[in-house]
Amino acid sequence: MSNQISLTPRTIADKHLNKLEKNISIYRQCELLGISKSSAYYNPVPISPEDLDLMKRIDKIHTDFPTYGTRTMAAQLTLDVKYLVGRKRTGRLMESIGIEAIFPKPKLSLNTKLHPVFPYLLKDIPILKSNQVWSADITYIRMKYGFLYLVVFMDWYARYILSWKLSDSLRTDFCLEAADKALQINIPDIVNFDQGVQFTDEEMIALWESQNTKISMDHKGRCFDNIFTERFWRSLKYEEVYLRDYQTMQEANQSIGEYIEKYNTRRLHQSLGYKTPVQIYRQIN
């Protein structure tokens, strides 16, 4: 028997998509199953149980120490698992879950073309109102037998999660879907991204330019340029993800959706004067 496993969401997608009525489009089937459209065509690379365990450990270490590069991460992994984990292997696994090392490295991205880089616009700028600044970011979500990616759009002033989307690949479409959903709520003055290929994609850039929204981009390797989203990731991981072993993408989608709803409507923030994000975003007294 092979000692490698494929990602569960894709396997389940194949199984269920084949059972649905043929007169329903593939995209509609994906919507009914609660999976991303890319799931219908994405073929994941098999991953060994050992690598999967290391990826889960990397995610937790990165949540606690987001400035770790590959050298320190490899040293921490070696200490934790009691066998040598090389820097090159560590870098490959960090890359696969969307964690960027803070030193220059070879181009390993899905996109090898030059992409536009916008200046970081938020240094020393006071955030005084909702819809002044939004940000978007992607994080790795571990499952029992695989992993997913989660993108969120957040209003910085209110810490309000405007939209979110899970995917089993790092293709751009799930980020575009989340962006479209956020723009159904309002239009920001500025939107801040990292320099990942999902956010430098031509279609993504064109979407925000069509709304006359200024684009701001984090400096390479500067996770604290997007500090409010980083804090949300930490809350999500420790209050939701690390407490569960999601069996399927549908299960993760439902559980994370419930957490985000509670985060927006019930979780009090000291920095918001012990109010919830939705109260601040909608200015409910």
mmCIF file of C-alpha atoms in Angstrom:
data_model
loop_
_atom_site.group_PDB
_atom_site.id
_atom_site.type_symbol
_atom_site.label_atom_id
_atom_site.label_comp_id
_atom_site.label_asym_id
_atom_site.label_seq_id
_atom_site.Cartn_x
_atom_site.Cartn_y
_atom_site.Cartn_z
ATOM 1 C CA MET A 1 0.000 0.000 0.000
ATOM 2 C CA SER A 2 1.271 3.486 -0.842
ATOM 3 C CA ASN A 3 2.409 5.610 2.064
ATOM 4 C CA GLN A 4 1.150 8.759 0.374
ATOM 5 C CA ILE A 5 -2.295 10.316 0.586
ATOM 6 C CA SER A 6 -4.124 12.718 -1.682
ATOM 7 C CA LEU A 7 -6.022 15.653 -0.309
ATOM 8 C CA THR A 8 -9.449 14.639 0.956
ATOM 9 C CA PRO A 9 -11.478 17.528 -0.558
ATOM 10 C CA ARG A 10 -10.480 16.604 -4.111
ATOM 11 C CA THR A 11 -11.186 12.907 -3.568
ATOM 12 C CA ILE A 12 -14.623 13.651 -2.155
ATOM 13 C CA ALA A 13 -15.309 16.175 -4.915
ATOM 14 C CA ASP A 14 -14.622 13.542 -7.582
ATOM 15 C CA LYS A 15 -16.830 11.012 -5.809
ATOM 16 C CA HIS A 16 -19.829 13.297 -5.445
ATOM 17 C CA LEU A 17 -19.533 15.181 -8.711
ATOM 18 C CA ASN A 18 -19.862 11.886 -10.588
ATOM 19 C CA LYS A 19 -23.127 11.090 -8.774
ATOM 20 C CA LEU A 20 -24.947 14.338 -9.513
ATOM 21 C CA GLU A 21 -27.283 14.927 -12.431
ATOM 22 C CA LYS A 22 -25.473 15.415 -15.743
ATOM 23 C CA ASN A 23 -27.660 18.399 -16.683
ATOM 24 C CA ILE A 24 -26.246 20.428 -13.771
ATOM 25 C CA SER A 25 -23.085 22.322 -14.665
ATOM 26 C CA ILE A 26 -19.814 21.477 -12.934
ATOM 27 C CA TYR A 27 -19.682 24.953 -11.367
ATOM 28 C CA ARG A 28 -23.227 24.571 -10.001
ATOM 29 C CA GLN A 29 -22.365 21.134 -8.609
ATOM 30 C CA CYS A 30 -19.395 22.682 -6.789
ATOM 31 C CA GLU A 31 -21.672 25.342 -5.309
ATOM 32 C CA LEU A 32 -24.126 22.700 -4.087
ATOM 33 C CA LEU A 33 -21.291 20.718 -2.488
ATOM 34 C CA GLY A 34 -19.815 23.803 -0.859
ATOM 35 C CA ILE A 35 -16.432 23.404 -2.569
ATOM 36 C CA SER A 36 -14.413 25.790 -4.722
ATOM 37 C CA LYS A 37 -14.842 25.748 -8.487
ATOM 38 C CA SER A 38 -11.180 24.866 -8.952
ATOM 39 C CA SER A 39 -11.839 21.562 -7.151
ATOM 40 C CA ALA A 40 -13.429 20.195 -10.316
ATOM 41 C CA TYR A 41 -10.185 20.478 -12.255
ATOM 42 C CA TYR A 42 -7.414 20.630 -9.655
ATOM 43 C CA ASN A 43 -5.192 17.543 -9.324
ATOM 44 C CA PRO A 44 -3.337 17.651 -5.995
ATOM 45 C CA VAL A 45 0.169 16.278 -5.594
ATOM 46 C CA PRO A 46 0.165 13.284 -3.209
ATOM 47 C CA ILE A 47 1.665 14.140 0.159
ATOM 48 C CA SER A 48 3.356 11.785 2.608
ATOM 49 C CA PRO A 49 1.986 11.458 6.164
ATOM 50 C CA GLU A 50 5.378 12.636 7.448
ATOM 51 C CA ASP A 51 5.273 15.810 5.344
ATOM 52 C CA LEU A 52 1.663 16.400 6.351
ATOM 53 C CA ASP A 53 2.657 16.182 10.022
ATOM 54 C CA LEU A 54 5.507 18.631 9.437
ATOM 55 C CA MET A 55 3.160 21.039 7.649
ATOM 56 C CA LYS A 56 0.794 21.014 10.621
ATOM 57 C CA ARG A 57 3.721 21.721 12.930
ATOM 58 C CA ILE A 58 4.977 24.529 10.673
ATOM 59 C CA ASP A 59 1.542 26.137 10.703
ATOM 60 C CA LYS A 60 1.401 26.158 14.504
ATOM 61 C CA ILE A 61 4.985 27.406 14.885
ATOM 62 C CA HIS A 62 4.341 30.163 12.333
ATOM 63 C CA THR A 63 1.184 31.205 14.180
ATOM 64 C CA ASP A 64 3.234 31.643 17.360
ATOM 65 C CA PHE A 65 6.390 33.030 15.723
ATOM 66 C CA PRO A 66 5.472 34.588 12.353
ATOM 67 C CA THR A 67 8.943 36.043 11.718
ATOM 68 C CA TYR A 68 10.675 32.644 11.581
ATOM 69 C CA GLY A 69 12.466 32.008 8.299
ATOM 70 C CA THR A 70 13.440 28.575 7.016
ATOM 71 C CA ARG A 71 16.647 28.298 9.045
ATOM 72 C CA THR A 72 14.948 28.855 12.422
ATOM 73 C CA MET A 73 11.865 26.891 11.395
ATOM 74 C CA ALA A 74 14.011 23.885 10.412
ATOM 75 C CA ALA A 75 15.849 24.058 13.733
ATOM 76 C CA GLN A 76 12.551 24.173 15.648
ATOM 77 C CA LEU A 77 11.131 21.237 13.682
ATOM 78 C CA THR A 78 14.272 19.180 14.277
ATOM 79 C CA LEU A 79 13.993 19.893 17.998
ATOM 80 C CA ASP A 80 10.291 18.972 18.087
ATOM 81 C CA VAL A 81 10.289 15.767 16.008
ATOM 82 C CA LYS A 82 13.684 14.446 17.199
ATOM 83 C CA TYR A 83 15.094 13.875 13.691
ATOM 84 C CA LEU A 84 16.876 16.153 11.237
ATOM 85 C CA VAL A 85 14.587 18.290 9.086
ATOM 86 C CA GLY A 86 16.625 20.114 6.458
ATOM 87 C CA ARG A 87 16.280 23.768 5.577
ATOM 88 C CA LYS A 88 15.484 23.003 1.920
ATOM 89 C CA ARG A 89 12.675 20.615 2.861
ATOM 90 C CA THR A 90 11.358 23.106 5.396
ATOM 91 C CA GLY A 91 11.325 25.850 2.771
ATOM 92 C CA ARG A 92 9.431 23.637 0.326
ATOM 93 C CA LEU A 93 6.778 22.821 2.924
ATOM 94 C CA MET A 94 6.483 26.461 4.001
ATOM 95 C CA GLU A 95 6.002 27.411 0.359
ATOM 96 C CA SER A 96 3.298 24.776 -0.112
ATOM 97 C CA ILE A 97 1.184 26.202 2.716
ATOM 98 C CA GLY A 98 1.672 29.809 1.697
ATOM 99 C CA ILE A 99 4.259 30.869 4.303
ATOM 100 C CA GLU A 100 7.006 33.028 2.862
ATOM 101 C CA ALA A 101 10.517 33.034 4.279
ATOM 102 C CA ILE A 102 11.844 36.488 5.104
ATOM 103 C CA PHE A 103 15.065 36.178 3.102
ATOM 104 C CA PRO A 104 15.397 36.175 -0.726
ATOM 105 C CA LYS A 105 14.872 32.769 -2.269
ATOM 106 C CA PRO A 106 14.447 31.184 -5.728
ATOM 107 C CA LYS A 107 11.138 31.806 -7.464
ATOM 108 C CA LEU A 108 8.918 28.864 -6.528
ATOM 109 C CA SER A 109 5.590 30.547 -7.185
ATOM 110 C CA LEU A 110 2.834 29.273 -9.447
ATOM 111 C CA ASN A 111 3.412 32.409 -11.520
ATOM 112 C CA THR A 112 6.821 33.089 -13.070
ATOM 113 C CA LYS A 113 5.799 36.283 -14.883
ATOM 114 C CA LEU A 114 6.691 39.706 -13.575
ATOM 115 C CA HIS A 115 3.816 41.163 -11.613
ATOM 116 C CA PRO A 116 2.973 44.733 -10.601
ATOM 117 C CA VAL A 117 4.149 45.851 -7.173
ATOM 118 C CA PHE A 118 2.302 48.700 -5.496
ATOM 119 C CA PRO A 119 3.701 50.824 -2.652
ATOM 120 C CA TYR A 120 2.717 50.231 0.961
ATOM 121 C CA LEU A 121 0.295 53.088 1.694
ATOM 122 C CA LEU A 122 -0.545 52.497 5.352
ATOM 123 C CA LYS A 123 2.590 53.537 7.226
ATOM 124 C CA ASP A 124 1.684 56.108 9.915
ATOM 125 C CA ILE A 125 -1.777 56.651 8.409
ATOM 126 C CA PRO A 126 -4.552 56.888 11.056
ATOM 127 C CA ILE A 127 -7.476 54.556 10.380
ATOM 128 C CA LEU A 128 -10.519 56.639 11.332
ATOM 129 C CA LYS A 129 -13.553 54.954 9.772
ATOM 130 C CA SER A 130 -14.975 51.768 8.310
ATOM 131 C CA ASN A 131 -14.261 51.152 4.612
ATOM 132 C CA GLN A 132 -11.176 53.348 4.746
ATOM 133 C CA VAL A 133 -8.867 50.319 4.580
ATOM 134 C CA TRP A 134 -9.569 46.689 3.808
ATOM 135 C CA SER A 135 -7.008 43.926 3.726
ATOM 136 C CA ALA A 136 -6.934 40.398 2.361
ATOM 137 C CA ASP A 137 -4.756 37.452 3.254
ATOM 138 C CA ILE A 138 -4.549 33.680 2.823
ATOM 139 C CA THR A 139 -3.771 31.079 5.463
ATOM 140 C CA TYR A 140 -3.317 27.309 5.608
ATOM 141 C CA ILE A 141 -6.089 25.278 7.266
ATOM 142 C CA ARG A 142 -5.060 21.818 8.404
ATOM 143 C CA MET A 143 -7.425 18.854 8.145
ATOM 144 C CA LYS A 144 -7.184 15.305 9.414
ATOM 145 C CA TYR A 145 -6.076 13.952 6.025
ATOM 146 C CA GLY A 146 -4.990 17.023 4.090
ATOM 147 C CA PHE A 147 -5.198 20.779 4.054
ATOM 148 C CA LEU A 148 -7.081 23.741 2.618
ATOM 149 C CA TYR A 149 -6.488 27.443 2.060
ATOM 150 C CA LEU A 150 -8.658 30.220 3.507
ATOM 151 C CA VAL A 151 -8.817 33.784 2.214
ATOM 152 C CA VAL A 152 -10.504 36.591 4.143
ATOM 153 C CA PHE A 153 -11.233 40.238 3.439
ATOM 154 C CA MET A 154 -11.218 42.359 6.602
ATOM 155 C CA ASP A 155 -12.151 45.944 7.407
ATOM 156 C CA TRP A 156 -9.210 47.293 9.415
ATOM 157 C CA TYR A 157 -11.119 49.881 11.434
ATOM 158 C CA ALA A 158 -13.735 47.441 12.725
ATOM 159 C CA ARG A 159 -11.735 44.174 12.438
ATOM 160 C CA TYR A 160 -14.862 42.970 10.615
ATOM 161 C CA ILE A 161 -14.602 39.960 8.290
ATOM 162 C CA LEU A 162 -16.387 41.088 5.142
ATOM 163 C CA SER A 163 -16.033 37.848 3.191
ATOM 164 C CA TRP A 164 -14.138 34.583 3.169
ATOM 165 C CA LYS A 165 -13.643 31.525 0.974
ATOM 166 C CA LEU A 166 -12.052 28.089 1.334
ATOM 167 C CA SER A 167 -10.172 26.362 -1.484
ATOM 168 C CA ASP A 168 -8.114 23.218 -1.980
ATOM 169 C CA SER A 169 -5.673 25.028 -4.288
ATOM 170 C CA LEU A 170 -3.902 28.380 -4.486
ATOM 171 C CA ARG A 171 -5.474 29.324 -7.787
ATOM 172 C CA THR A 172 -6.735 32.886 -8.011
ATOM 173 C CA ASP A 173 -10.423 32.160 -8.531
ATOM 174 C CA PHE A 174 -11.361 31.673 -4.871
ATOM 175 C CA CYS A 175 -9.764 35.026 -3.980
ATOM 176 C CA LEU A 176 -11.718 36.715 -6.769
ATOM 177 C CA GLU A 177 -14.945 35.152 -5.506
ATOM 178 C CA ALA A 178 -14.249 36.480 -1.996
ATOM 179 C CA ALA A 179 -13.398 39.922 -3.405
ATOM 180 C CA ASP A 180 -16.657 40.044 -5.369
ATOM 181 C CA LYS A 181 -18.604 39.083 -2.249
ATOM 182 C CA ALA A 182 -16.913 41.797 -0.162
ATOM 183 C CA LEU A 183 -17.646 44.414 -2.814
ATOM 184 C CA GLN A 184 -21.348 43.594 -2.549
ATOM 185 C CA ILE A 185 -21.163 45.130 0.944
ATOM 186 C CA ASN A 186 -19.212 48.320 0.203
ATOM 187 C CA ILE A 187 -16.158 49.762 -1.568
ATOM 188 C CA PRO A 188 -12.993 50.671 0.360
ATOM 189 C CA ASP A 189 -10.716 53.643 -0.196
ATOM 190 C CA ILE A 190 -7.646 51.378 0.059
ATOM 191 C CA VAL A 191 -7.190 47.607 -0.126
ATOM 192 C CA ASN A 192 -3.973 46.084 1.220
ATOM 193 C CA PHE A 193 -2.452 42.805 -0.001
ATOM 194 C CA ASP A 194 0.780 40.897 0.214
ATOM 195 C CA GLN A 195 2.694 40.305 -3.023
ATOM 196 C CA GLY A 196 1.327 36.804 -3.603
ATOM 197 C CA VAL A 197 0.347 35.848 -7.131
ATOM 198 C CA GLN A 198 -3.334 35.651 -6.175
ATOM 199 C CA PHE A 199 -3.374 39.378 -5.374
ATOM 200 C CA THR A 200 -1.074 40.540 -8.180
ATOM 201 C CA ASP A 201 -3.137 38.693 -10.783
ATOM 202 C CA GLU A 202 -4.270 40.935 -13.661
ATOM 203 C CA GLU A 203 -7.946 40.211 -13.043
ATOM 204 C CA MET A 204 -7.631 41.005 -9.329
ATOM 205 C CA ILE A 205 -5.827 44.296 -10.004
ATOM 206 C CA ALA A 206 -8.391 45.263 -12.655
ATOM 207 C CA LEU A 207 -11.261 44.544 -10.264
ATOM 208 C CA TRP A 208 -10.027 47.039 -7.657
ATOM 209 C CA GLU A 209 -8.988 49.638 -10.196
ATOM 210 C CA SER A 210 -12.509 49.497 -11.653
ATOM 211 C CA GLN A 211 -13.796 50.508 -8.196
ATOM 212 C CA ASN A 212 -11.297 53.400 -7.940
ATOM 213 C CA THR A 213 -9.803 51.691 -4.889
ATOM 214 C CA LYS A 214 -6.134 52.367 -4.200
ATOM 215 C CA ILE A 215 -4.002 49.231 -3.918
ATOM 216 C CA SER A 216 -1.408 48.914 -1.165
ATOM 217 C CA MET A 217 1.047 46.025 -0.903
ATOM 218 C CA ASP A 218 3.066 44.719 2.031
ATOM 219 C CA HIS A 219 6.831 44.736 1.806
ATOM 220 C CA LYS A 220 8.351 41.341 1.014
ATOM 221 C CA GLY A 221 8.648 39.239 4.165
ATOM 222 C CA ARG A 222 6.910 41.835 6.358
ATOM 223 C CA CYS A 223 4.001 39.947 7.936
ATOM 224 C CA PHE A 224 3.363 42.802 10.385
ATOM 225 C CA ASP A 225 2.374 45.127 7.540
ATOM 226 C CA ASN A 226 -0.935 43.236 7.720
ATOM 227 C CA ILE A 227 -1.029 42.979 11.504
ATOM 228 C CA PHE A 228 -4.801 42.901 12.044
ATOM 229 C CA THR A 229 -5.270 39.934 9.715
ATOM 230 C CA GLU A 230 -2.340 38.160 11.399
ATOM 231 C CA ARG A 231 -4.082 38.604 14.754
ATOM 232 C CA PHE A 232 -7.286 37.185 13.309
ATOM 233 C CA TRP A 233 -5.402 34.127 12.029
ATOM 234 C CA ARG A 234 -4.051 33.509 15.526
ATOM 235 C CA SER A 235 -7.548 33.729 17.041
ATOM 236 C CA LEU A 236 -9.004 31.462 14.356
ATOM 237 C CA LYS A 237 -6.281 28.840 14.724
ATOM 238 C CA TYR A 238 -6.363 28.621 18.529
ATOM 239 C CA GLU A 239 -10.105 29.055 19.042
ATOM 240 C CA GLU A 240 -11.278 26.908 16.121
ATOM 241 C CA VAL A 241 -8.863 25.083 13.804
ATOM 242 C CA TYR A 242 -6.487 23.523 16.361
ATOM 243 C CA LEU A 243 -9.456 22.230 18.369
ATOM 244 C CA ARG A 244 -10.815 20.185 15.457
ATOM 245 C CA ASP A 245 -9.870 17.539 12.897
ATOM 246 C CA TYR A 246 -11.938 18.422 9.842
ATOM 247 C CA GLN A 247 -12.774 15.286 7.864
ATOM 248 C CA THR A 248 -14.075 17.037 4.744
ATOM 249 C CA MET A 249 -14.080 20.418 3.078
ATOM 250 C CA GLN A 250 -17.798 20.721 3.760
ATOM 251 C CA GLU A 251 -17.216 20.176 7.479
ATOM 252 C CA ALA A 252 -14.442 22.777 7.551
ATOM 253 C CA ASN A 253 -16.584 25.210 5.584
ATOM 254 C CA GLN A 254 -19.477 24.924 8.031
ATOM 255 C CA SER A 255 -17.394 25.060 11.200
ATOM 256 C CA ILE A 256 -15.182 27.954 10.092
ATOM 257 C CA GLY A 257 -18.257 29.818 8.869
ATOM 258 C CA GLU A 258 -19.845 29.463 12.299
ATOM 259 C CA TYR A 259 -16.655 30.708 13.954
ATOM 260 C CA ILE A 260 -16.435 33.780 11.697
ATOM 261 C CA GLU A 261 -20.080 34.578 12.399
ATOM 262 C CA LYS A 262 -19.382 34.451 16.155
ATOM 263 C CA TYR A 263 -16.185 36.462 15.709
ATOM 264 C CA ASN A 264 -18.068 39.209 13.874
ATOM 265 C CA THR A 265 -21.187 39.334 16.027
ATOM 266 C CA ARG A 266 -20.282 38.079 19.516
ATOM 267 C CA ARG A 267 -16.533 38.320 20.164
ATOM 268 C CA LEU A 268 -15.695 41.451 22.189
ATOM 269 C CA HIS A 269 -12.447 43.284 21.387
ATOM 270 C CA GLN A 270 -10.621 45.334 23.983
ATOM 271 C CA SER A 271 -9.187 47.505 21.198
ATOM 272 C CA LEU A 272 -12.752 48.248 20.047
ATOM 273 C CA GLY A 273 -13.889 49.369 23.491
ATOM 274 C CA TYR A 274 -15.313 45.935 24.306
ATOM 275 C CA LYS A 275 -17.620 45.985 21.317
ATOM 276 C CA THR A 276 -17.970 43.485 18.487
ATOM 277 C CA PRO A 277 -16.660 44.033 14.950
ATOM 278 C CA VAL A 278 -20.178 44.223 13.526
ATOM 279 C CA GLN A 279 -21.143 46.922 16.045
ATOM 280 C CA ILE A 280 -18.194 49.051 15.008
ATOM 281 C CA TYR A 281 -18.576 48.360 11.289
ATOM 282 C CA ARG A 282 -22.250 49.294 11.323
ATOM 283 C CA GLN A 283 -21.828 51.843 14.143
ATOM 284 C CA ILE A 284 -24.447 50.159 16.351
ATOM 285 C CA ASN A 285 -24.480 51.632 19.863
#
